[in-house]
Amino acid sequence: MKKLGFLIVLVLMVISLVGYMDKVYATNQMEESTQLERELSEVTYFKSETKKDATLEEALAKEFDLKKGTDSIRYYYNKVDLNDDQTPETFVYLVGPMVCGTGGCSALLLEENDEGYTVKSRFSLVRTPVIIQYETTNGWKDILMYVTGGGIEPAYHKLKFDGETYPSNPSVQPIVKEDKIKGIGIINDKIDDDNGIVF
C-alpha cells in the first residue's frame, strides 16, 4: 500500500513538472515573439513577385540540379538593388525536400545580364523574411537572416559582402546586437503549399 501511495505521489509530481515546463516553454516562446516584434518594428516588408520567370528557373535548375515537375520545388523571389548601381539583383528563396532541412531552406542571389542570370551568392539555412539593411560593406548592403534550430540560440545574424560574395551559412556569422533592426524585409510571404511559384 505504501508503494502504491508513493507511486501516486510520484506520478502527480511528474504531471505537475510537465505542466510547469509547458508553461515555461510557452512563456519563453511569447517573450521571444514579443522581443522579435519589438526589434522589427522599423522594417518595411515586401511580398515576393508572383510572375513565373523561365530564365530564372533555368538558373535554379542548373545551380541545384533540379528537374521540372519531379522535385516538388516552389520558389519566391524579389528584385532589390543591393549595390546601388540602379540595376536590381534577384534574391530567390526555394522550398522543397531537395533544398530544405531542419535549419531552413536554400536561397540564391543572382545578377541578371544579357545571357540570363549569374549566381552571385548561394545560401543555406535560410528562413523568411530576409532583411536587407541600409548599411553597406564593400559597396553592398548587409543582409540579416534569422537562425534557429539545432540547439542554436534564436537570433538574427548579419551577412556582409566580402568583395566577391556573401557568406553562405548565416549561422556562423555575427549575431545582431542592435535593439532595433531597420531595413527592408523581402520574401515576406506565408510559406506553405498554397503559395510560391511551382518550379
GROMACS .gro file of C-alpha atoms in nm, residues 31-168:
model
  138
   31GLU     CA    1   0.874   3.656  -2.481
   32GLU     CA    2   1.084   3.562  -2.786
   33SER     CA    3   0.797   3.653  -3.021
   34THR     CA    4   0.737   3.987  -2.845
   35GLN     CA    5   1.111   4.062  -2.849
   36LEU     CA    6   1.132   3.993  -3.223
   37GLU     CA    7   0.825   4.209  -3.292
   38ARG     CA    8   0.981   4.495  -3.096
   39GLU     CA    9   1.313   4.460  -3.273
   40LEU     CA   10   1.150   4.453  -3.618
   41SER     CA   11   0.903   4.739  -3.580
   42GLU     CA   12   1.109   4.957  -3.819
   43VAL     CA   13   1.133   4.701  -4.100
   44THR     CA   14   0.933   4.762  -4.421
   45TYR     CA   15   0.806   4.435  -4.569
   46PHE     CA   16   0.750   4.335  -4.931
   47LYS     CA   17   0.581   4.023  -5.064
   48SER     CA   18   0.758   3.828  -5.334
   49GLU     CA   19   0.694   3.852  -5.706
   50THR     CA   20   0.420   3.628  -5.844
   51LYS     CA   21   0.517   3.613  -6.213
   52LYS     CA   22   0.688   3.296  -6.333
   53ASP     CA   23   1.035   3.361  -6.478
   54ALA     CA   24   1.156   3.092  -6.722
   55THR     CA   25   1.512   3.231  -6.740
   56LEU     CA   26   1.534   3.238  -6.361
   57GLU     CA   27   1.410   2.879  -6.349
   58GLU     CA   28   1.689   2.776  -6.586
   59ALA     CA   29   1.943   2.923  -6.342
   60LEU     CA   30   1.779   2.742  -6.048
   61ALA     CA   31   1.775   2.411  -6.236
   62LYS     CA   32   2.143   2.445  -6.321
   63GLU     CA   33   2.255   2.553  -5.972
   64PHE     CA   34   2.059   2.288  -5.778
   65ASP     CA   35   2.040   2.016  -6.046
   66LEU     CA   36   1.659   2.029  -6.046
   67LYS     CA   37   1.418   1.875  -6.293
   68LYS     CA   38   1.086   2.045  -6.366
   69GLY     CA   39   0.780   1.866  -6.236
   70THR     CA   40   0.970   1.598  -6.044
   71ASP     CA   41   1.133   1.766  -5.744
   72SER     CA   42   0.830   1.933  -5.574
   73ILE     CA   43   1.004   2.270  -5.563
   74ARG     CA   44   0.841   2.610  -5.519
   75TYR     CA   45   1.024   2.941  -5.525
   76TYR     CA   46   0.975   3.301  -5.411
   77TYR     CA   47   1.176   3.594  -5.541
   78ASN     CA   48   1.225   3.968  -5.507
   79LYS     CA   49   1.433   4.214  -5.706
   80VAL     CA   50   1.635   4.454  -5.491
   81ASP     CA   51   1.932   4.680  -5.567
   82LEU     CA   52   2.198   4.574  -5.319
   83ASN     CA   53   2.493   4.771  -5.457
   84ASP     CA   54   2.319   5.097  -5.558
   85ASP     CA   55   2.409   5.060  -5.927
   86GLN     CA   56   2.045   5.119  -6.033
   87THR     CA   57   2.021   4.756  -6.152
   88PRO     CA   58   1.838   4.526  -5.912
   89GLU     CA   59   1.976   4.190  -5.810
   90THR     CA   60   1.736   3.895  -5.770
   91PHE     CA   61   1.703   3.713  -5.438
   92VAL     CA   62   1.537   3.370  -5.467
   93TYR     CA   63   1.413   3.152  -5.181
   94LEU     CA   64   1.347   2.786  -5.263
   95VAL     CA   65   1.121   2.545  -5.076
   96GLY     CA   66   1.101   2.167  -5.113
   97PRO     CA   67   1.257   1.839  -4.998
   98MET     CA   68   1.564   1.878  -5.221
   99VAL     CA   69   1.652   2.226  -5.094
  100CYS     CA   70   1.536   2.238  -4.729
  101GLY     CA   71   1.643   2.087  -4.400
  102THR     CA   72   1.559   2.129  -4.033
  103GLY     CA   73   1.755   2.456  -4.010
  104GLY     CA   74   1.592   2.624  -4.309
  105CYS     CA   75   1.593   2.625  -4.688
  106SER     CA   76   1.822   2.733  -4.971
  107ALA     CA   77   1.844   3.071  -5.142
  108LEU     CA   78   2.035   3.239  -5.422
  109LEU     CA   79   2.138   3.593  -5.502
  110LEU     CA   80   2.163   3.640  -5.878
  111GLU     CA   81   2.267   3.914  -6.118
  112GLU     CA   82   2.083   3.945  -6.448
  113ASN     CA   83   2.268   4.006  -6.775
  114ASP     CA   84   2.214   3.957  -7.149
  115GLU     CA   85   2.286   3.583  -7.120
  116GLY     CA   86   2.046   3.528  -6.829
  117TYR     CA   87   2.125   3.505  -6.459
  118THR     CA   88   2.461   3.460  -6.289
  119VAL     CA   89   2.481   3.333  -5.931
  120LYS     CA   90   2.646   3.588  -5.701
  121SER     CA   91   2.586   3.407  -5.370
  122ARG     CA   92   2.432   3.082  -5.253
  123PHE     CA   93   2.284   3.047  -4.903
  124SER     CA   94   2.176   2.762  -4.678
  125LEU     CA   95   1.973   2.755  -4.352
  126VAL     CA   96   1.757   3.045  -4.472
  127ARG     CA   97   1.430   3.144  -4.303
  128THR     CA   98   1.199   3.424  -4.409
  129PRO     CA   99   1.179   3.716  -4.412
  130VAL     CA  100   1.531   3.808  -4.520
  131ILE     CA  101   1.613   4.164  -4.414
  132ILE     CA  102   1.818   4.396  -4.632
  133GLN     CA  103   1.981   4.665  -4.420
  134TYR     CA  104   2.068   5.018  -4.528
  135GLU     CA  105   2.429   4.984  -4.407
  136THR     CA  106   2.682   4.862  -4.663
  137THR     CA  107   3.006   4.664  -4.660
  138ASN     CA  108   3.236   4.680  -4.964
  139GLY     CA  109   2.963   4.866  -5.151
  140TRP     CA  110   2.686   4.607  -5.093
  141LYS     CA  111   2.404   4.623  -4.839
  142ASP     CA  112   2.431   4.399  -4.532
  143ILE     CA  113   2.179   4.113  -4.510
  144LEU     CA  114   2.017   3.980  -4.193
  145MET     CA  115   1.891   3.623  -4.163
  146TYR     CA  116   1.712   3.464  -3.868
  147VAL     CA  117   1.875   3.145  -3.741
  148THR     CA  118   1.715   2.892  -3.507
  149GLY     CA  119   1.705   2.515  -3.453
  150GLY     CA  120   1.970   2.255  -3.382
  151GLY     CA  121   2.042   2.392  -3.036
  152ILE     CA  122   2.138   2.735  -3.169
  153GLU     CA  123   2.012   3.034  -2.973
  154PRO     CA  124   1.747   3.201  -3.195
  155ALA     CA  125   1.885   3.529  -3.328
  156TYR     CA  126   1.937   3.743  -3.636
  157HIS     CA  127   2.283   3.709  -3.794
  158LYS     CA  128   2.450   3.966  -4.018
  159LEU     CA  129   2.598   3.869  -4.355
  160LYS     CA  130   2.847   4.117  -4.502
  161PHE     CA  131   2.970   4.125  -4.859
  162ASP     CA  132   3.340   4.035  -4.878
  163GLY     CA  133   3.412   4.200  -5.214
  164GLU     CA  134   3.312   3.893  -5.416
  165THR     CA  135   3.015   3.728  -5.243
  166TYR     CA  136   2.815   3.696  -4.921
  167PRO     CA  137   2.883   3.416  -4.670
  168SER     CA  138   2.674   3.106  -4.746
   0.00000   0.00000   0.00000
